[in-house]
């Protein structure tokens, strides 16, 4: 395969997948530690009505109104979940289940309206994403990776994810101490005057931003997988938050690359002339890495635990 | 025929045999999932169904492929559902395994299973597409549910399976109720906590799988979560909670399926979920037990009693009344005239309340422990709360207090 074809068709998709995985994977650490893993699930589902609403209000498929709509829907859902939890006196999971299924259902029905407006958005796209459609026709050789004017012609979703990744990293660095405290010991954080509620809200806002930015490229299922699997894998490998963050970032980013390569070229290796869903494959790879960690992790893996019990 | 006519026709089972079977099947499904979901909510494991439902996707695709190879057509509902049950079961076991054998918590286990199993399903779907077999379009109905074009034999399968689940729940009602409220005792009975838990989750799995075709795998969990959360507003007792949840599930699913029959282009699952959500909102607002409106009314009534009482006490002690709400209430009751001068009725009410308050104060001094145990003790007339003997006793004891107070006042 020639370099220019790789750069034009595969490279932008790989970048999209791994950048989306990275920003979600990093934030996922705090969701996993705070037992809010399923918040990522809920938010990535309610992105759908937000996007449709953004489209219906502005009538364009520009990404800005859609992203604003999605962010708005994410915040509404967080508020509603809290409301249902308190009024219904039910566990947070049940409150989430009520809110995100209802909002998703509303999004599905709203979609019918977009069909009437002559623009095709669909649920499959929202779930599966559209990773393979990213192209970078301007590229003609490896040297282009160093030429800013050609780099600028990368798909706008890639550039957006670069910005979001920088924002996520800046957020984690700026609030590192606070995030650590509210993740491990929220009560102690409160006594120190760090409002776990405020930091928690900020975290959810960042989760929404990452979910919305990644959603468009990779679909909501990969977003959920990336919020959870890399962080869960890293959590099995270390007790230190800083190490966990770095490990989860590595796992997320490399799942993006390996998953895409398997999806695009894997079937050809075993003799089939086809390619499979890249977003799906990335999540599967992340899942397999997590299974390996669950079994073989040095201290917290099943084998190590069994040996410890026997000793 | 207008939309409304056809909807009403479907609701009254007059829209043809097929629609009637589909709607009744949906109602049975809603009842079964409402009942199972109610127990699952009490066990605080509502979102396990989320993992199960997403984990059905690879199974559905496998079932389709099996159908293509065995029968030449992938659209055999029993095979699709068997595949779905297989992978959903593996997903359920995986969630439990991760929770029991690693340091990861249940929410992380659920998230892991739902996303990776669904992703595997996506990969298999693309494999299926490249095989270019016929009838794949039928699979997209499994995402969001579709009752249009459902065969009456399929609808019958769904109805019977849902009915069986509902009967099993009924048979195990007592055991499940014990499991939710008295785990230790449930453990000492024949079945044991672990086996009961597995039975409950298996029923949940059955509901999720049966509901796939009607509601779709993304939204089927709503069927097991929204009815019980709505039912929470109507009662605190499990003997009513579970039937109410089942009734809400049945009503929502039935209405949604009928609506879908009149609007076949809209995904059935989304319609059912939105109707269930509407029932949830209604429950939250108007339920007399825990609804918002009744809470608001209770608060208002409480506020009124407090303001009236404080206002009349102020009248009795000849103190100025500044609070606007109090002034308004006193004027409306005719206790004071427009210029805030007490009327005859006002004076007598004020004296009564003052006397009542004095008795309450004395009682509180004499019996501090009981006063502490009794909430809102001074908001009701004392002879409505305490026994007549006690009130008479307080009356006689109050007399010296009065004399002392009068003497103090004179001095």
XYZ file of C-alpha atoms in Angstrom:
722
model
C 0.000 0.000 0.000
C 1.371 3.367 -0.921
C 1.979 6.061 1.634
C -0.358 8.564 0.036
C -3.356 6.251 0.115
C -2.629 5.424 3.736
C -2.280 9.102 4.598
C -5.359 10.150 2.672
C -7.786 7.503 3.884
C -6.503 5.604 6.886
C -4.414 8.140 8.748
C -7.229 10.641 9.466
C -9.490 7.824 10.688
C -6.766 6.472 12.956
C -6.190 9.971 14.334
C -9.920 10.465 14.910
C -10.318 7.123 16.661
C -7.317 7.446 18.913
C -7.879 11.109 19.777
C -11.508 10.387 20.648
C -10.355 7.429 22.714
C -7.713 9.523 24.477
C -9.919 12.355 25.723
C -12.658 9.994 26.879
C -10.165 7.545 28.367
C -8.454 10.185 30.499
C -11.688 11.560 31.945
C -12.978 8.040 32.458
C -10.486 7.543 35.299
C -12.461 9.884 37.519
C -15.792 8.399 36.494
C -14.559 4.915 37.364
C -13.123 6.032 40.688
C -16.231 7.989 41.607
C -18.500 5.059 40.661
C -20.046 7.174 37.966
C -19.049 4.978 35.040
C -22.575 4.920 33.765
C -22.750 8.709 33.641
C -20.682 8.350 30.473
C -23.304 5.906 29.213
C -26.164 8.259 30.029
C -24.500 11.325 28.540
C -23.530 9.639 25.309
C -27.153 8.575 24.827
C -28.655 12.011 25.438
C -26.268 13.561 22.943
C -28.662 12.309 20.234
C -31.692 14.477 21.110
C -29.335 17.420 21.633
C -27.866 17.090 18.178
C -31.261 16.690 16.548
C -32.584 19.674 18.467
C -29.597 21.773 17.433
C -30.303 20.838 13.854
C -34.038 21.487 14.052
C -33.571 24.920 15.603
C -30.895 26.180 13.246
C -31.786 24.103 10.204
C -28.140 23.454 9.359
C -25.880 20.472 9.787
C -23.027 22.700 10.990
C -21.252 21.170 13.884
C -21.403 24.188 16.190
C -25.180 24.342 16.794
C -25.279 20.573 17.031
C -22.500 20.513 19.598
C -24.165 23.273 21.585
C -27.413 21.340 21.472
C -25.656 18.183 22.615
C -23.897 19.978 25.464
C -27.189 21.507 26.511
C -28.918 18.118 26.450
C -26.111 16.625 28.539
C -26.520 19.282 31.221
C -30.319 18.939 31.176
C -29.966 15.190 31.638
C -27.630 15.620 34.604
C -30.137 17.951 36.244
C -33.035 15.627 35.520
C -31.186 12.601 36.878
C -30.563 14.449 40.127
C -34.226 15.513 40.253
C -35.576 11.998 39.678
C -33.121 10.559 42.179
C -34.212 12.944 44.918
C -37.941 13.051 44.281
C -38.266 9.335 43.614
C -35.780 8.397 46.338
C -34.217 5.819 44.033
C -30.620 4.818 43.394
C -28.731 6.953 40.863
C -28.667 4.088 38.351
C -32.447 3.870 38.175
C -32.746 7.648 37.855
C -30.257 7.532 34.990
C -32.223 4.743 33.343
C -35.419 6.796 33.426
C -33.815 9.953 32.066
C -31.522 8.715 29.345
C -33.937 6.237 27.796
C -36.674 8.865 27.698
C -34.409 11.495 26.192
C -33.027 9.009 23.691
C -36.569 8.016 22.721
C -37.449 11.677 22.269
C -34.373 12.044 20.074
C -35.438 9.091 17.942
C -38.869 10.605 17.332
C -37.356 14.031 16.663
C -35.192 12.370 14.025
C -38.318 11.697 12.009
C -38.737 15.448 11.790
C -35.281 15.822 10.272
C -36.278 13.290 7.640
C -39.192 15.575 6.823
C -36.728 18.449 6.539
C -34.848 16.577 3.871
C -31.670 15.874 5.805
C -30.690 12.402 6.751
C -29.514 11.810 10.277
C -30.037 8.367 11.647
C -29.808 6.326 14.782
C -27.351 3.808 13.376
C -24.938 6.641 12.690
C -25.406 7.942 16.218
C -24.619 4.531 17.693
C -21.928 3.294 15.338
C -20.256 6.543 14.334
C -18.664 7.262 11.029
C -14.998 6.768 11.592
C -14.148 5.505 8.125
C -15.469 8.553 6.323
C -12.650 10.832 7.465
C -10.370 11.725 4.555
C -7.326 13.951 4.031
C -6.985 14.266 0.283
C -4.389 17.016 0.489
C -1.764 14.623 1.818
C 0.669 13.154 -0.678
C 3.594 11.904 1.373
C 4.980 11.497 4.869
C 6.584 14.927 4.672
C 3.120 16.464 4.823
C 2.919 15.575 8.500
C 5.336 18.447 9.121
C 3.715 21.009 6.851
C 1.254 23.175 8.789
C -0.702 24.374 5.759
C -1.490 20.794 4.766
C -2.065 19.676 8.343
C -4.678 22.420 8.569
C -6.602 20.626 5.858
C -7.188 17.632 8.120
C -10.899 17.011 8.752
C -12.341 19.579 11.120
C -13.392 16.812 13.506
C -9.723 15.861 13.950
C -8.786 19.447 14.742
C -11.720 19.696 17.139
C -10.597 16.589 18.976
C -7.071 17.987 19.248
C -8.484 21.074 20.947
C -10.719 19.014 23.233
C -7.803 16.773 24.191
C -5.755 19.822 25.132
C -8.675 21.162 27.169
C -9.093 17.825 28.951
C -5.396 17.599 29.802
C -5.376 21.217 30.973
C -8.438 20.548 33.132
C -6.853 17.496 34.755
C -3.578 19.313 35.402
C -5.294 22.398 36.784
C -7.621 20.499 39.103
C -5.396 17.498 39.783
C -5.392 17.819 43.570
C -9.111 18.523 43.775
C -10.025 15.699 41.415
C -7.858 13.291 43.361
C -9.472 14.239 46.663
C -13.060 14.117 45.470
C -12.395 10.791 43.780
C -10.854 9.020 46.726
C -12.268 10.808 49.750
C -15.117 13.213 49.011
C -15.909 13.753 52.700
C -12.341 14.756 53.489
C -12.345 17.006 50.416
C -15.397 18.776 51.788
C -13.700 19.394 55.124
C -10.772 20.947 53.274
C -13.166 23.374 51.654
C -13.022 21.701 48.245
C -16.609 21.373 47.162
C -16.921 17.854 45.790
C -20.144 18.982 44.234
C -18.476 21.831 42.322
C -15.574 19.693 41.108
C -18.046 16.910 40.283
C -20.094 19.277 38.159
C -17.005 20.538 36.344
C -16.019 16.948 35.671
C -19.435 16.168 34.203
C -19.226 19.254 31.992
C -15.862 18.071 30.665
C -17.286 14.572 30.159
C -20.104 16.089 28.130
C -17.665 18.119 26.030
C -15.520 15.061 25.331
C -18.550 12.881 24.600
C -19.960 15.408 22.157
C -16.669 15.936 20.358
C -15.971 12.211 20.105
C -19.556 11.166 19.386
C -19.708 12.663 15.925
C -16.680 10.709 14.789
C -16.930 7.408 16.585
C -20.534 6.987 17.783
C -21.906 6.692 21.265
C -20.969 3.057 21.936
C -17.258 3.638 21.397
C -17.522 6.735 23.576
C -18.929 4.629 26.432
C -16.267 1.953 25.959
C -13.523 4.559 26.055
C -14.851 6.212 29.196
C -14.650 2.893 30.981
C -12.300 0.223 29.582
C -8.934 2.060 29.551
C -9.522 3.504 33.019
C -10.658 0.139 34.372
C -7.583 -1.519 32.855
C -5.266 1.072 34.389
C -7.000 0.774 37.745
C -6.118 -2.918 37.801
C -2.472 -2.151 37.187
C -1.707 0.547 39.729
C -2.773 2.314 42.906
C -1.245 5.655 41.990
C -3.582 8.094 40.282
C -0.842 9.711 38.195
C 0.353 6.343 36.884
C -3.239 5.294 36.278
C -3.885 8.395 34.181
C -0.826 7.826 32.026
C -1.557 4.110 31.594
C -5.170 4.754 30.663
C -4.046 7.322 28.108
C -1.640 4.813 26.558
C -4.271 2.051 26.516
C -6.900 4.342 24.986
C -4.647 5.790 22.304
C -3.190 2.454 21.288
C -6.625 0.752 21.232
C -7.556 3.439 18.715
C -4.632 2.540 16.461
C -4.721 -1.232 16.877
C -8.512 -1.401 16.603
C -8.546 0.550 13.363
C -5.743 -1.492 11.837
C -7.509 -4.750 12.746
C -10.805 -3.486 11.366
C -9.403 -2.153 8.107
C -6.714 -4.752 7.340
C -7.413 -7.668 9.671
C -9.989 -9.443 7.457
C -7.590 -9.225 4.500
C -4.880 -10.963 6.549
C -7.125 -13.971 6.961
C -8.205 -13.907 3.365
C -11.473 -11.977 3.360
C -11.869 -9.003 1.071
C -13.784 -6.743 3.412
C -13.418 -4.450 6.381
C -15.398 -4.397 9.610
C -16.669 -1.581 11.825
C -13.625 0.338 13.055
C -15.402 1.933 16.005
C -16.661 -1.481 17.062
C -13.238 -3.051 16.689
C -11.556 -0.320 18.741
C -13.958 -0.974 21.604
C -13.461 -4.726 21.271
C -9.677 -4.274 21.431
C -10.048 -2.092 24.534
C -12.270 -4.787 26.029
C -9.750 -7.523 25.276
C -6.955 -5.476 26.864
C -9.144 -5.110 29.943
C -9.814 -8.845 30.090
C -6.069 -9.506 29.919
C -5.522 -7.036 32.754
C -8.320 -8.575 34.828
C -6.655 -11.973 34.578
C -2.929 -11.236 34.502
C -2.485 -7.906 36.344
C 0.442 -8.273 38.751
C -1.401 -7.512 41.986
C -5.078 -7.200 41.224
C -5.414 -9.799 38.496
C -7.366 -12.942 39.189
C -4.256 -15.167 39.034
C -2.247 -12.976 41.406
C -5.201 -12.830 43.808
C -5.642 -16.587 43.815
C -1.940 -17.060 44.485
C -2.130 -14.517 47.304
C -5.052 -16.340 48.882
C -3.230 -19.645 48.745
C -0.024 -18.270 50.259
C -59.459 7.082 8.429
C -57.869 9.760 10.579
C -54.953 9.073 12.864
C -57.103 9.436 15.958
C -59.733 7.033 14.661
C -57.161 4.379 13.896
C -55.515 4.890 17.293
C -58.838 4.508 19.082
C -59.599 1.506 16.930
C -56.335 -0.096 17.981
C -56.959 0.758 21.642
C -60.324 -0.943 21.587
C -58.879 -3.986 19.771
C -60.833 -3.150 16.632
C -57.928 -2.703 14.275
C -57.657 -6.255 13.122
C -56.486 -9.531 14.582
C -52.788 -8.891 14.086
C -52.757 -5.505 15.795
C -54.812 -6.888 18.656
C -52.376 -9.755 19.247
C -49.403 -7.383 19.022
C -50.944 -4.956 21.516
C -51.981 -7.629 23.978
C -48.508 -9.133 23.701
C -47.025 -5.716 24.414
C -49.291 -5.277 27.437
C -48.243 -8.671 28.850
C -44.625 -7.796 28.173
C -45.075 -4.466 29.968
C -46.709 -6.157 32.950
C -43.978 -8.786 33.211
C -41.154 -6.287 32.908
C -42.834 -3.852 35.298
C -43.090 -6.582 37.928
C -39.578 -7.958 37.422
C -38.173 -4.421 37.230
C -39.855 -3.533 40.528
C -37.951 -6.268 42.371
C -34.741 -5.421 40.541
C -35.133 -1.779 41.596
C -35.558 -2.864 45.198
C -32.357 -4.906 44.847
C -30.724 -1.701 43.524
C -29.550 -3.401 40.347
C -31.640 -1.573 37.765
C -28.840 -0.954 35.321
C -27.824 -4.595 35.056
C -30.523 -4.723 32.396
C -28.571 -2.100 30.456
C -25.627 -4.494 30.181
C -27.927 -7.363 29.216
C -29.829 -5.490 26.535
C -26.718 -4.199 24.793
C -25.131 -7.633 25.079
C -27.941 -9.094 22.969
C -26.646 -7.516 19.750
C -23.885 -10.039 18.961
C -26.339 -12.814 19.793
C -28.950 -11.426 17.433
C -26.405 -11.370 14.611
C -25.236 -14.898 15.467
C -28.867 -16.038 15.524
C -29.361 -14.475 12.115
C -26.318 -16.237 10.686
C -27.460 -19.512 12.227
C -30.835 -18.998 10.583
C -29.207 -18.400 7.212
C -27.195 -21.601 7.482
C -29.867 -23.811 9.006
C -33.086 -22.545 7.472
C -31.937 -20.452 4.558
C -33.541 -17.377 6.113
C -32.099 -15.394 8.995
C -35.374 -13.917 10.143
C -36.479 -16.702 12.429
C -37.584 -15.059 15.652
C -36.886 -18.057 17.936
C -33.300 -18.345 16.630
C -32.706 -14.595 16.927
C -34.033 -14.565 20.477
C -32.077 -17.683 21.420
C -28.881 -16.011 20.194
C -29.804 -12.847 22.079
C -30.441 -14.800 25.273
C -27.114 -16.605 24.886
C -24.905 -13.513 24.646
C -27.030 -11.539 27.126
C -26.558 -14.414 29.559
C -22.811 -14.373 29.003
C -22.934 -10.616 29.558
C -24.855 -11.056 32.815
C -22.386 -13.656 34.081
C -19.503 -11.392 33.056
C -20.901 -8.499 35.090
C -21.139 -10.726 38.162
C -17.708 -12.227 37.546
C -16.022 -8.832 37.201
C -17.740 -7.590 40.347
C -16.800 -10.653 42.370
C -13.261 -11.250 41.135
C -11.686 -7.870 40.478
C -11.465 -4.587 42.316
C -13.764 -2.954 39.771
C -17.204 -1.860 40.953
C -20.551 -2.932 39.501
C -21.098 0.241 37.480
C -17.745 -0.229 35.771
C -18.543 -3.884 35.141
C -21.879 -2.941 33.561
C -20.268 -0.261 31.409
C -17.536 -2.620 30.258
C -19.940 -5.367 29.277
C -22.484 -3.159 27.566
C -19.981 -1.293 25.444
C -17.690 -4.149 24.434
C -20.483 -6.637 23.738
C -22.368 -4.078 21.697
C -19.162 -3.195 19.864
C -18.642 -6.871 19.067
C -22.172 -6.892 17.698
C -21.299 -3.906 15.489
C -18.277 -5.763 14.122
C -20.367 -8.865 13.430
C -23.026 -6.706 11.752
C -20.481 -5.380 9.289
C -19.378 -8.967 8.609
C -23.006 -9.823 7.965
C -23.417 -6.893 5.599
C -20.443 -8.001 3.542
C -21.999 -11.456 3.203
C -24.907 -9.740 1.433
C -27.559 -12.162 2.616
C -31.203 -11.289 2.246
C -33.490 -9.997 4.959
C -30.921 -7.999 6.894
C -33.218 -4.993 6.931
C -35.273 -6.878 9.529
C -32.378 -6.595 11.949
C -32.542 -2.814 12.236
C -35.934 -3.280 13.896
C -34.077 -4.838 16.799
C -32.365 -1.546 17.572
C -35.440 0.567 18.200
C -38.259 -1.911 18.085
C -40.767 -2.333 15.339
C -44.185 -3.931 15.434
C -45.142 -3.037 11.907
C -45.005 -6.135 9.786
C -44.752 -8.381 12.797
C -46.293 -11.762 12.056
C -49.130 -12.825 14.298
C -47.187 -16.006 15.092
C -44.285 -13.831 16.318
C -46.642 -11.653 18.332
C -48.143 -14.796 19.819
C -44.695 -16.096 20.789
C -43.962 -12.793 22.532
C -47.324 -12.754 24.311
C -46.994 -16.319 25.575
C -43.392 -15.887 26.706
C -44.263 -12.660 28.537
C -47.264 -14.355 30.140
C -45.056 -17.182 31.381
C -42.591 -14.732 32.924
C -45.461 -12.901 34.623
C -46.748 -16.190 36.066
C -43.312 -17.125 37.405
C -43.044 -13.728 39.108
C -46.443 -14.307 40.644
C -45.398 -17.748 41.879
C -42.189 -16.439 43.435
C -43.713 -13.179 44.702
C -43.255 -13.941 48.400
C -39.684 -15.170 47.978
C -38.679 -12.100 45.964
C -40.317 -9.757 48.469
C -38.315 -11.418 51.238
C -35.153 -11.191 49.170
C -35.644 -7.440 48.859
C -36.552 -6.671 52.447
C -35.173 -9.396 54.644
C -32.203 -10.933 52.933
C -31.164 -12.968 55.964
C -34.556 -14.544 56.347
C -34.816 -15.218 52.614
C -31.465 -16.986 52.914
C -32.844 -19.273 55.594
C -35.767 -20.385 53.427
C -35.458 -23.151 50.878
C -34.178 -21.306 47.847
C -31.344 -19.224 49.282
C -30.313 -15.667 48.449
C -27.928 -16.527 45.668
C -30.369 -18.754 43.827
C -33.172 -16.214 44.224
C -30.919 -13.481 42.879
C -30.059 -15.635 39.891
C -33.750 -16.401 39.344
C -34.570 -12.689 39.423
C -31.798 -11.808 36.990
C -32.806 -14.650 34.708
C -36.353 -13.326 34.603
C -34.927 -9.879 33.861
C -32.916 -11.416 31.051
C -36.050 -13.120 29.722
C -37.970 -9.842 29.713
C -35.141 -8.016 27.951
C -34.902 -10.686 25.259
C -38.668 -10.975 24.759
C -38.906 -7.201 24.536
C -36.196 -6.871 21.872
C -38.461 -7.116 18.881
C -41.148 -4.808 20.268
C -39.107 -2.152 22.052
C -35.626 -2.564 20.630
C -32.396 -3.243 22.447
C -31.448 0.358 23.106
C -34.690 1.173 24.865
C -35.893 -2.124 26.314
C -34.308 -1.300 29.651
C -36.779 1.563 29.995
C -39.500 -1.059 30.261
C -37.828 -2.496 33.351
C -36.839 0.819 34.953
C -39.455 3.519 34.311
C -42.558 1.637 35.592
C -41.070 0.825 39.016
C -39.624 4.320 39.456
C -43.062 5.739 38.611
C -44.715 3.263 40.985
C -42.448 4.478 43.799
C -44.548 7.623 43.944
C -47.793 5.751 44.589
C -46.988 3.502 47.501
C -44.414 2.439 50.055
C -45.677 -1.133 50.386
C -44.244 -3.932 48.290
C -47.583 -5.743 48.035
C -48.890 -2.749 46.100
C -45.641 -1.483 44.605
C -45.093 -4.490 42.337
C -48.677 -4.659 40.947
C -48.726 -0.889 40.365
C -45.425 -1.098 38.533
C -46.775 -3.956 36.422
C -49.947 -1.975 35.678
C -47.971 1.091 34.595
C -45.758 -1.077 32.392
C -48.782 -2.784 30.830
C -50.664 0.464 30.226
C -47.662 2.220 28.675
C -46.717 -0.698 26.441
C -50.286 -1.287 25.333
C -50.890 2.359 24.471
C -47.503 2.587 22.760
C -48.135 -0.504 20.636
C -51.569 0.829 19.632
C -50.076 4.207 18.770
C -47.455 2.447 16.706
C -50.164 0.564 14.822
C -51.619 3.898 13.736
C -48.216 5.396 12.936
C -46.226 2.481 11.515
C -43.309 4.666 10.412
C -42.407 5.594 13.957
C -40.263 3.179 15.951
C -42.458 1.340 18.445
C -39.831 1.369 21.184
C -39.550 5.140 21.233
C -43.323 5.532 21.405
C -43.659 3.086 24.297
C -40.813 4.714 26.214
C -42.237 8.202 25.793
C -45.669 7.086 26.970
C -44.061 5.395 29.973
C -42.177 8.611 30.645
C -45.442 10.557 30.497
C -46.936 8.122 33.048
C -43.835 8.671 35.189
C -44.223 12.459 35.043
C -47.926 12.205 35.909
C -47.074 9.942 38.858
C -44.403 12.350 40.029
C -46.788 15.300 39.884
C -50.156 14.065 41.076
C -49.674 10.959 43.204
C -51.360 11.607 46.560
C -48.649 9.733 48.445
C -45.357 11.218 47.322
C -46.264 13.394 44.366
C -45.001 16.938 43.987
C -48.446 18.542 44.046
C -49.515 16.809 47.219
C -46.167 17.671 48.830
C -46.714 21.277 47.810
C -50.258 21.264 49.216
C -49.054 19.690 52.455
C -46.387 22.353 52.728
C -48.944 25.099 52.101
C -51.311 23.718 54.702
C -48.508 23.479 57.250
C -47.417 27.024 56.466
C -50.969 28.266 56.932
C -51.369 26.585 60.312
C -48.082 28.021 61.549
C -48.892 31.526 60.328
C -52.419 31.514 61.750
C -51.185 30.277 65.094
C -48.363 32.789 65.324
C -50.704 35.577 64.215
C -53.337 34.753 66.852
C -50.663 34.469 69.539
C -49.469 37.919 68.516
C -53.056 39.204 68.801
C -53.375 37.677 72.270
C -50.165 39.334 73.437
C -51.012 42.564 71.659
C -47.891 42.390 69.533
C -47.680 43.951 66.054
C -48.120 41.583 63.086
C -45.643 42.371 60.341
C -45.593 39.218 58.197
C -47.767 39.917 55.109
C -48.883 36.257 54.779
C -50.019 36.227 58.396
C -51.930 39.475 57.953
C -53.653 38.196 54.860
C -54.642 34.924 56.513
C -56.033 36.649 59.606
C -58.048 39.092 57.517
C -59.379 36.307 55.292
C -60.526 34.316 58.330
C -62.263 37.429 59.706
C -60.073 37.428 62.834
C -58.980 41.000 62.211
C -60.521 43.824 60.237
C -58.806 45.552 57.333
C -56.907 47.931 59.620
C -55.569 44.964 61.601
C -57.856 45.534 64.577
C -58.983 42.180 66.067
C -62.651 41.279 65.714
C -64.745 39.552 68.364
C -64.070 36.177 66.716
C -60.377 37.089 66.559
C -60.209 37.791 70.290
C -61.866 34.555 71.252
C -59.714 32.516 68.836
C -56.612 34.266 70.137
C -57.553 33.510 73.744
C -58.154 29.896 72.873
C -54.802 29.557 71.104
C -53.003 31.367 73.906
C -54.496 29.019 76.460
C -53.606 26.063 74.243
C -50.032 27.285 73.904
C -49.720 27.792 77.644
C -50.873 24.207 78.213
C -48.458 22.925 75.586
C -45.589 24.855 77.179
C -46.404 23.457 80.583
C -46.636 19.940 79.161
C -43.276 20.358 77.474
C -41.715 21.437 80.758
C -43.238 18.552 82.662
C -42.734 15.808 80.089
C -39.698 16.829 77.994
C -39.035 13.289 76.732
C -42.497 12.738 75.372
C -42.520 16.204 73.856
C -39.290 15.348 72.116
C -40.762 12.160 70.687
C -43.889 13.889 69.365
C -43.274 15.840 66.164
C -45.100 19.101 65.485
C -46.477 18.880 68.980
C -47.757 22.388 69.353
C -49.433 22.836 65.968
C -52.642 21.036 66.889
C -55.111 21.905 69.656
C -53.861 20.114 72.727
C -57.089 18.209 73.431
C -56.840 16.606 69.991
C -53.440 15.145 70.828
C -53.306 14.399 74.536
C -55.832 12.470 76.617
C -58.640 14.442 78.356
C -57.248 13.399 81.753
C -53.862 14.800 80.893
C -55.379 18.049 79.667
C -57.485 18.412 82.798
C -54.419 17.743 84.909
C -52.459 20.385 83.028
C -55.374 22.817 83.441
C -55.316 22.496 87.203
C -51.563 22.837 87.263
C -51.700 25.862 85.048
C -53.812 27.769 87.567
C -50.961 28.572 90.000
C -48.819 29.574 87.012
C -51.541 31.966 85.967
C -51.794 33.397 89.430
C -48.039 33.833 89.574
C -48.020 35.454 86.194
C -50.862 37.762 87.206
C -49.024 38.652 90.406
C -45.848 39.276 88.450
C -47.811 41.458 86.053
C -49.303 43.435 88.934
C -45.917 43.973 90.509
